[in-house]
Short mmCIF file of C-alpha atoms (C1' of nucleotides) and ligand atoms in Angstrom, two decimals:
data_model
loop_
_atom_site.label_atom_id
_atom_site.label_comp_id
_atom_site.label_asym_id
_atom_site.label_seq_id
_atom_site.Cartn_x
_atom_site.Cartn_y
_atom_site.Cartn_z
CA MET A 1 96.58 103.28 -14.04
CA LEU A 2 97.78 102.95 -10.95
CA GLN A 3 99.55 99.94 -10.45
CA ALA A 4 101.39 101.81 -14.00
CA GLU A 5 102.30 104.52 -11.77
CA ARG A 6 103.63 103.02 -8.63
CA HIS A 7 105.44 100.80 -10.75
CA CYS A 8 107.48 103.79 -13.06
CA ASP A 9 107.93 105.47 -9.44
CA GLY A 10 110.12 102.26 -8.41
CA ALA A 11 111.65 101.73 -11.05
CA GLY A 12 112.83 105.00 -11.95
CA LEU A 13 111.00 105.50 -15.14
CA ARG A 14 109.64 108.65 -16.54
CA LEU A 15 105.31 108.39 -17.07
CA THR A 16 105.59 111.83 -19.33
CA PRO A 17 102.24 113.03 -20.11
CA VAL A 18 102.23 111.62 -23.38
CA ARG A 19 103.00 108.28 -22.46
CA ARG A 20 100.22 108.29 -19.51
CA ARG A 21 97.40 109.78 -21.36
CA THR A 22 98.55 107.02 -24.39
CA LEU A 23 98.34 104.12 -21.72
CA GLU A 24 94.98 105.74 -20.66
CA ILE A 25 93.34 105.97 -24.05
CA LEU A 26 93.98 102.01 -24.13
CA LEU A 27 92.87 101.20 -21.04
CA GLU A 28 89.90 103.11 -22.00
CA SER A 29 88.77 100.98 -25.05
CA HIS A 30 87.41 97.98 -25.17
CA VAL A 31 88.91 96.92 -28.83
CA ALA A 32 92.52 97.24 -30.02
CA LEU A 33 94.01 101.07 -31.36
CA GLY A 34 96.29 101.10 -34.08
CA ALA A 35 99.45 104.18 -33.71
CA TYR A 36 97.30 106.11 -36.30
CA ASP A 37 94.14 105.68 -34.09
CA VAL A 38 96.00 106.50 -30.50
CA LEU A 39 97.69 109.47 -32.64
CA GLU A 40 94.71 111.11 -33.61
CA ARG A 41 93.35 110.90 -29.43
CA LEU A 42 96.46 112.00 -28.66
CA ARG A 43 96.07 115.19 -30.99
CA ILE A 44 92.92 115.77 -29.84
CA ASP A 45 94.10 116.59 -26.41
CA GLY A 46 97.11 118.90 -28.07
CA LEU A 47 99.79 116.49 -27.27
CA GLY A 48 100.90 115.44 -30.39
CA SER A 49 99.84 115.30 -34.28
CA LYS A 50 103.14 113.34 -35.73
CA PRO A 51 103.33 109.54 -36.37
CA PRO A 52 106.80 109.50 -33.88
CA ILE A 53 105.16 110.78 -31.20
CA ALA A 54 102.69 107.79 -30.79
CA TYR A 55 104.96 104.98 -31.72
CA ARG A 56 107.22 106.80 -28.99
CA ALA A 57 104.98 106.51 -26.31
CA LEU A 58 103.39 102.73 -27.87
CA GLY A 59 107.23 102.02 -27.57
CA PHE A 60 108.05 102.35 -24.18
CA LEU A 61 104.65 100.91 -22.76
CA VAL A 62 105.39 98.30 -24.79
CA GLU A 63 109.10 97.30 -23.78
CA HIS A 64 107.88 98.02 -20.03
CA GLY A 65 104.54 95.85 -19.66
CA PHE A 66 101.70 98.26 -20.06
CA VAL A 67 100.61 97.25 -23.19
CA HIS A 68 100.86 94.58 -25.68
CA ARG A 69 101.17 95.01 -29.14
CA ILE A 70 98.90 92.58 -31.72
CA GLU A 71 100.51 91.25 -34.36
CA LYS A 72 97.60 89.84 -35.92
CA LEU A 73 96.37 93.22 -36.17
CA ASN A 74 98.91 95.26 -35.71
CA ALA A 75 97.73 97.09 -33.18
CA PHE A 76 98.15 97.49 -28.83
CA VAL A 77 96.19 96.94 -26.32
CA ALA A 78 96.81 97.78 -22.31
CA CYS A 79 97.87 94.87 -20.82
CA ASP A 80 95.69 93.26 -17.87
CA HIS A 81 98.53 92.70 -15.43
CA PRO A 82 101.03 95.18 -15.83
CA GLY A 83 104.11 95.09 -13.67
CA GLU A 84 104.10 90.77 -13.31
CA VAL A 85 106.08 89.42 -15.37
CA HIS A 86 103.80 86.90 -17.77
CA ASP A 87 103.79 85.37 -21.31
CA PRO A 88 100.03 86.98 -22.92
CA ALA A 89 98.02 85.10 -25.06
CA PHE A 90 95.06 86.85 -26.59
CA MET A 91 91.96 86.19 -27.89
CA ILE A 92 90.74 87.95 -30.99
CA CYS A 93 86.86 88.61 -31.88
CA THR A 94 86.74 89.37 -35.34
CA ASP A 95 83.13 90.66 -35.37
CA CYS A 96 83.47 92.97 -32.11
CA GLY A 97 86.89 93.25 -32.31
CA LEU A 98 87.33 92.68 -28.22
CA VAL A 99 90.71 91.38 -27.63
CA GLY A 100 91.31 89.20 -24.60
CA GLU A 101 94.28 88.59 -22.89
CA CYS A 102 94.92 85.46 -20.85
CA GLN A 103 98.54 83.71 -20.15
CA ALA A 104 99.32 81.21 -22.05
CA PRO A 105 102.28 78.91 -20.26
CA ALA A 106 101.12 75.84 -21.78
CA ALA A 107 101.38 76.92 -25.19
CA ARG A 108 105.05 78.63 -24.29
CA SER A 109 106.11 75.11 -22.96
CA GLY A 110 104.71 72.97 -26.18
CA LEU A 111 107.11 75.45 -28.18
CA SER A 112 109.51 75.00 -25.70
CA ARG A 113 110.34 71.09 -26.13
CA ARG A 114 110.02 71.58 -29.76
CA ALA A 115 112.71 74.35 -29.63
CA ARG A 116 114.80 72.40 -27.02
CA GLU A 117 114.87 69.07 -29.57
CA SER A 118 115.87 71.83 -32.35
CA GLY A 119 118.49 73.72 -30.56
CA PHE A 120 116.39 77.20 -30.47
CA ARG A 121 116.11 80.04 -27.77
CA ILE A 122 113.16 81.54 -27.38
CA ALA A 123 113.15 84.87 -26.45
CA SER A 124 109.91 85.98 -26.74
CA THR A 125 106.66 84.43 -28.46
CA VAL A 126 103.57 85.71 -30.07
CA VAL A 127 99.96 83.52 -29.21
CA GLU A 128 97.14 85.35 -30.88
CA ALA A 129 93.55 83.45 -31.32
CA THR A 130 91.07 84.17 -33.72
CA GLY A 131 87.25 83.96 -33.75
CA LEU A 132 84.25 84.53 -31.90
CA CYS A 133 84.09 85.92 -28.41
CA ALA A 134 81.17 84.56 -26.22
CA MET A 135 78.53 87.15 -27.11
CA CYS A 136 79.67 87.25 -30.83
CA ALA A 137 79.45 83.23 -31.04
CA GLU A 138 75.72 83.36 -29.00
CA ALA A 139 74.08 86.20 -31.00
CA LYS A 140 75.24 83.71 -34.69
CA GLU A 141 72.77 80.64 -33.11
CA MET B 1 106.09 71.26 -55.42
CA LEU B 2 105.05 68.02 -56.52
CA GLN B 3 102.69 68.09 -53.93
CA ALA B 4 101.55 71.28 -54.41
CA GLU B 5 100.80 69.95 -58.03
CA ARG B 6 99.06 67.00 -57.28
CA HIS B 7 97.18 68.79 -54.48
CA CYS B 8 95.72 71.38 -56.83
CA ASP B 9 95.16 68.73 -59.75
CA GLY B 10 92.83 66.89 -57.21
CA ALA B 11 91.04 69.72 -55.70
CA GLY B 12 90.04 71.62 -59.06
CA LEU B 13 92.44 74.35 -58.30
CA ARG B 14 94.37 75.89 -60.91
CA LEU B 15 98.17 76.59 -59.79
CA THR B 16 99.04 79.26 -62.58
CA PRO B 17 102.01 80.38 -63.41
CA VAL B 18 101.89 83.53 -61.33
CA ARG B 19 101.23 81.01 -58.60
CA ARG B 20 103.35 78.56 -58.89
CA ARG B 21 106.20 80.62 -59.78
CA THR B 22 105.64 82.66 -56.55
CA LEU B 23 105.69 79.35 -54.86
CA GLU B 24 108.78 78.68 -56.03
CA ILE B 25 110.18 81.77 -54.95
CA LEU B 26 109.18 80.84 -51.20
CA LEU B 27 110.52 77.18 -51.45
CA GLU B 28 113.79 78.89 -52.44
CA SER B 29 114.29 81.17 -49.96
CA HIS B 30 115.75 80.02 -46.59
CA VAL B 31 114.18 82.88 -44.86
CA ALA B 32 110.75 84.84 -44.88
CA LEU B 33 110.03 87.32 -47.93
CA GLY B 34 107.77 90.21 -48.08
CA ALA B 35 104.98 90.52 -50.91
CA TYR B 36 107.21 93.07 -52.52
CA ASP B 37 110.67 90.57 -51.92
CA VAL B 38 108.03 88.37 -54.08
CA LEU B 39 107.60 90.74 -56.33
CA GLU B 40 110.59 92.06 -57.29
CA ARG B 41 111.33 88.23 -58.31
CA LEU B 42 108.25 88.53 -59.95
CA ARG B 43 108.97 91.41 -61.99
CA ILE B 44 112.42 89.54 -62.99
CA ASP B 45 110.88 86.88 -64.54
CA GLY B 46 108.16 89.06 -66.32
CA LEU B 47 105.44 87.92 -64.37
CA GLY B 48 104.12 90.98 -62.70
CA SER B 49 105.46 93.73 -61.12
CA LYS B 50 102.15 95.45 -59.03
CA PRO B 51 101.50 94.71 -55.98
CA PRO B 52 97.95 93.02 -56.23
CA ILE B 53 99.75 90.73 -58.12
CA ALA B 54 101.77 89.31 -55.67
CA TYR B 55 99.34 89.64 -52.99
CA ARG B 56 96.65 87.74 -55.13
CA ALA B 57 99.09 84.65 -55.83
CA LEU B 58 100.28 85.03 -52.11
CA GLY B 59 96.60 85.09 -50.70
CA PHE B 60 95.63 81.67 -52.47
CA LEU B 61 99.04 80.10 -51.79
CA VAL B 62 97.89 81.06 -47.95
CA GLU B 63 94.33 80.18 -48.44
CA HIS B 64 95.04 76.98 -49.32
CA GLY B 65 97.82 75.68 -46.97
CA PHE B 66 100.77 76.09 -49.55
CA VAL B 67 102.23 79.12 -47.57
CA HIS B 68 102.44 80.62 -44.06
CA ARG B 69 102.18 84.26 -43.00
CA ILE B 70 104.51 85.61 -40.66
CA GLU B 71 102.69 87.87 -38.61
CA LYS B 72 105.27 89.02 -36.42
CA LEU B 73 107.52 89.78 -39.90
CA ASN B 74 104.47 90.75 -42.39
CA ALA B 75 106.48 88.22 -44.62
CA PHE B 76 105.97 84.74 -45.82
CA VAL B 77 107.11 81.40 -46.17
CA ALA B 78 106.58 78.10 -47.53
CA CYS B 79 104.48 75.34 -45.97
CA ASP B 80 106.50 72.04 -44.58
CA HIS B 81 104.02 70.26 -44.98
CA PRO B 82 101.19 71.47 -48.19
CA GLY B 83 98.10 69.58 -48.27
CA GLU B 84 98.16 68.28 -44.46
CA VAL B 85 96.07 69.71 -41.77
CA HIS B 86 97.86 71.19 -39.81
CA ASP B 87 98.24 73.97 -37.03
CA PRO B 88 101.63 75.68 -37.53
CA ALA B 89 103.96 77.35 -35.37
CA PHE B 90 107.10 78.94 -36.07
CA MET B 91 110.57 79.44 -34.73
CA ILE B 92 112.01 82.83 -36.02
CA CYS B 93 115.84 83.43 -35.58
CA THR B 94 116.60 87.41 -35.27
CA ASP B 95 120.21 87.02 -36.68
CA CYS B 96 120.01 84.99 -39.59
CA GLY B 97 116.15 85.28 -40.45
CA LEU B 98 116.02 81.72 -40.41
CA VAL B 99 112.18 80.49 -39.92
CA GLY B 100 111.13 76.86 -38.85
CA GLU B 101 107.87 75.37 -38.87
CA CYS B 102 106.62 72.92 -36.48
CA GLN B 103 103.32 71.49 -35.19
CA ALA B 104 102.44 73.26 -32.20
CA PRO B 105 99.19 71.00 -30.82
CA ALA B 106 99.75 71.85 -27.75
CA ALA B 107 99.80 75.70 -27.73
CA ARG B 108 96.45 75.53 -29.24
CA SER B 109 95.68 73.02 -26.83
CA GLY B 110 96.55 75.53 -23.96
CA LEU B 111 94.53 78.09 -25.38
CA SER B 112 91.70 75.96 -26.23
CA ARG B 113 91.16 75.25 -22.45
CA ARG B 114 91.28 78.92 -21.84
CA ALA B 115 88.84 79.39 -24.79
CA ARG B 116 86.17 77.23 -23.29
CA GLU B 117 86.66 78.34 -19.85
CA SER B 118 85.52 81.62 -21.38
CA GLY B 119 83.43 80.87 -24.50
CA PHE B 120 85.28 81.84 -27.31
CA ARG B 121 85.21 80.35 -30.00
CA ILE B 122 88.61 79.67 -31.90
CA ALA B 123 88.81 79.67 -35.34
CA SER B 124 92.67 80.40 -36.41
CA THR B 125 96.01 80.61 -34.44
CA VAL B 126 99.05 82.57 -34.99
CA VAL B 127 101.88 81.16 -32.56
CA GLU B 128 105.57 82.31 -33.65
CA ALA B 129 108.49 82.23 -31.55
CA THR B 130 111.62 84.76 -31.87
CA GLY B 131 114.75 83.97 -30.61
CA LEU B 132 118.49 82.48 -31.56
CA CYS B 133 118.46 79.18 -34.24
CA ALA B 134 120.80 76.74 -32.91
CA MET B 135 123.32 77.51 -35.62
CA CYS B 136 123.59 81.37 -34.44
CA ALA B 137 123.28 81.00 -30.62
CA GLU B 138 126.40 78.66 -30.92
CA ALA B 139 128.28 81.18 -33.04
CA LYS B 140 127.27 83.98 -29.61
CA GLU B 141 129.28 81.59 -26.96
"C1'" DA C 1 129.33 127.66 -17.84
"C1'" DG C 2 129.82 123.17 -19.98
"C1'" DG C 3 128.54 118.52 -20.84
"C1'" DC C 4 125.29 114.43 -21.46
"C1'" DA C 5 121.41 111.75 -21.28
"C1'" DG C 6 116.51 111.26 -22.59
"C1'" DT C 7 112.04 113.14 -24.34
"C1'" DC C 8 109.98 115.70 -27.66
"C1'" DG C 9 108.82 118.15 -32.24
"C1'" DT C 10 108.81 118.03 -37.17
"C1'" DT C 11 110.16 116.75 -41.61
"C1'" DA C 12 110.42 113.41 -45.15
"C1'" DT C 13 110.11 108.91 -46.37
"C1'" DA C 14 110.32 103.68 -46.39
"C1'" DT C 15 107.52 99.93 -45.91
"C1'" DC C 16 103.31 97.05 -46.37
"C1'" DG C 17 98.36 96.52 -48.21
"C1'" DT C 18 93.98 97.37 -50.72
"C1'" DA C 19 89.88 99.22 -53.55
"C1'" DA C 20 88.26 99.68 -57.97
"C1'" DC C 21 87.79 99.23 -62.63
"C1'" DA C 22 89.40 97.49 -67.28
"C1'" DT C 23 90.92 93.25 -69.89
"C1'" DC C 24 91.78 88.52 -71.26
"C1'" DG C 25 90.81 83.78 -72.10
"C1'" DC C 26 88.30 79.77 -70.90
"C1'" DT C 27 83.59 77.43 -70.56
"C1'" DG C 28 78.93 76.54 -71.00
"C1'" DC C 29 75.45 76.68 -73.44
"C1'" DA C 30 71.57 78.86 -76.77
"C1'" DT D 1 78.93 80.58 -84.02
"C1'" DG D 2 78.69 84.14 -80.59
"C1'" DC D 3 77.35 85.44 -76.43
"C1'" DA D 4 77.07 85.48 -70.78
"C1'" DG D 5 79.57 84.29 -67.29
"C1'" DC D 6 83.77 83.59 -64.63
"C1'" DG D 7 88.00 83.48 -62.52
"C1'" DA D 8 92.48 85.44 -63.68
"C1'" DT D 9 94.96 89.26 -64.71
"C1'" DG D 10 96.88 94.11 -65.37
"C1'" DT D 11 96.80 98.98 -63.70
"C1'" DT D 12 95.88 103.08 -61.30
"C1'" DA D 13 95.83 105.12 -57.08
"C1'" DC D 14 95.27 105.54 -52.67
"C1'" DG D 15 95.12 104.35 -47.83
"C1'" DA D 16 97.77 102.41 -43.77
"C1'" DT D 17 101.59 101.48 -41.09
"C1'" DA D 18 106.60 102.49 -39.85
"C1'" DT D 19 111.28 104.52 -38.86
"C1'" DA D 20 115.34 107.59 -40.04
"C1'" DA D 21 117.32 111.29 -39.23
"C1'" DC D 22 117.70 116.27 -37.18
"C1'" DG D 23 116.92 119.66 -34.17
"C1'" DA D 24 115.12 121.71 -29.54
"C1'" DC D 25 114.12 121.73 -24.52
"C1'" DT D 26 114.80 119.88 -19.98
"C1'" DG D 27 116.71 118.35 -16.07
"C1'" DC D 28 121.18 116.55 -14.25
"C1'" DC D 29 125.68 116.19 -13.00
"C1'" DT D 30 130.66 118.06 -12.91
ZN1 ZN E 1 99.64 91.42 -20.16
ZN1 ZN E 2 82.84 89.52 -30.42
ZN1 ZN E 3 102.38 74.35 -42.56
ZN1 ZN E 4 119.90 81.73 -36.74
#
DNA sequence: AGGCAGTCGTTATATCGTAACATCGCTGCA
DNA sequence: TGCAGCGATGTTACGATATAACGACTGCCT
């Protein structure tokens, strides 16, 4: 949160109440939240109740790297390393919903070679693994 | 198409008219099609007009590896290598919509190391790159 | 003051996806 | 033959996700 504030100050970005609270909501959650989950919490706090409110705040946070969108879940998680340039990959537990972020340069470089071969120019990548987290895997034994 | 037929015969799977036509529709398309795009074509052919028809056929085809779902687009493409066990990755052109499939063992192995470190057990992966295909990149020069 | 850009608030609608239940046709078996 | 069981299909109805479009407000610059 502090990192986000500093980054916004430094980059001339406006971390408005809605955006700030949206980021807090995601930081407080252990699991990915859908836009409507976020919206419901914003509504409770009196910060808006219509979809565009949530989608705009999430769009801002994603655009500036404070939040990632999980395509597989149509949901959002706070970034582990906000501010840094990175190429995230995610591990999504199908049992408990936990979403872990890690860096996946290997994934991208693997793709990169294929891309170069075919002349494709990568702008961004989505890398998401689905499975069981350590805790849930152990619980299943 | 022939491969799909043979694979279904061999595995005791029923490639019914709706499923068969759905696969044909995707094979004929250069770009990923949404479920409702597929449905519209099925409707024209008199094979069904309600969403579950398309979703069920697509579900069958995805489950048996004849078709892949592109999470980033909420859309579907026919597999390049049906029948074979593989770990697909996709390159999605933002200009022309072309979706290329390639194999990405590197992507998965990069993730795998991280997964092992954290005890996460991968069941499946999504690897999708967005950018410009060779043709569109050249056209932009 | 007037113009401009960015944000917010709202309405309405588009797009994507599924639960639930009825029905139909086949297969195996009494 | 008659019928249970099963997978596939057809249909209704709804839920979930996402965006277009427009107006109002605010701070800032000229
Ligand atoms: Zn991150
Ligand atoms: Zn778990
Ligand atoms: Zn494939
Ligand atoms: Zn292209």
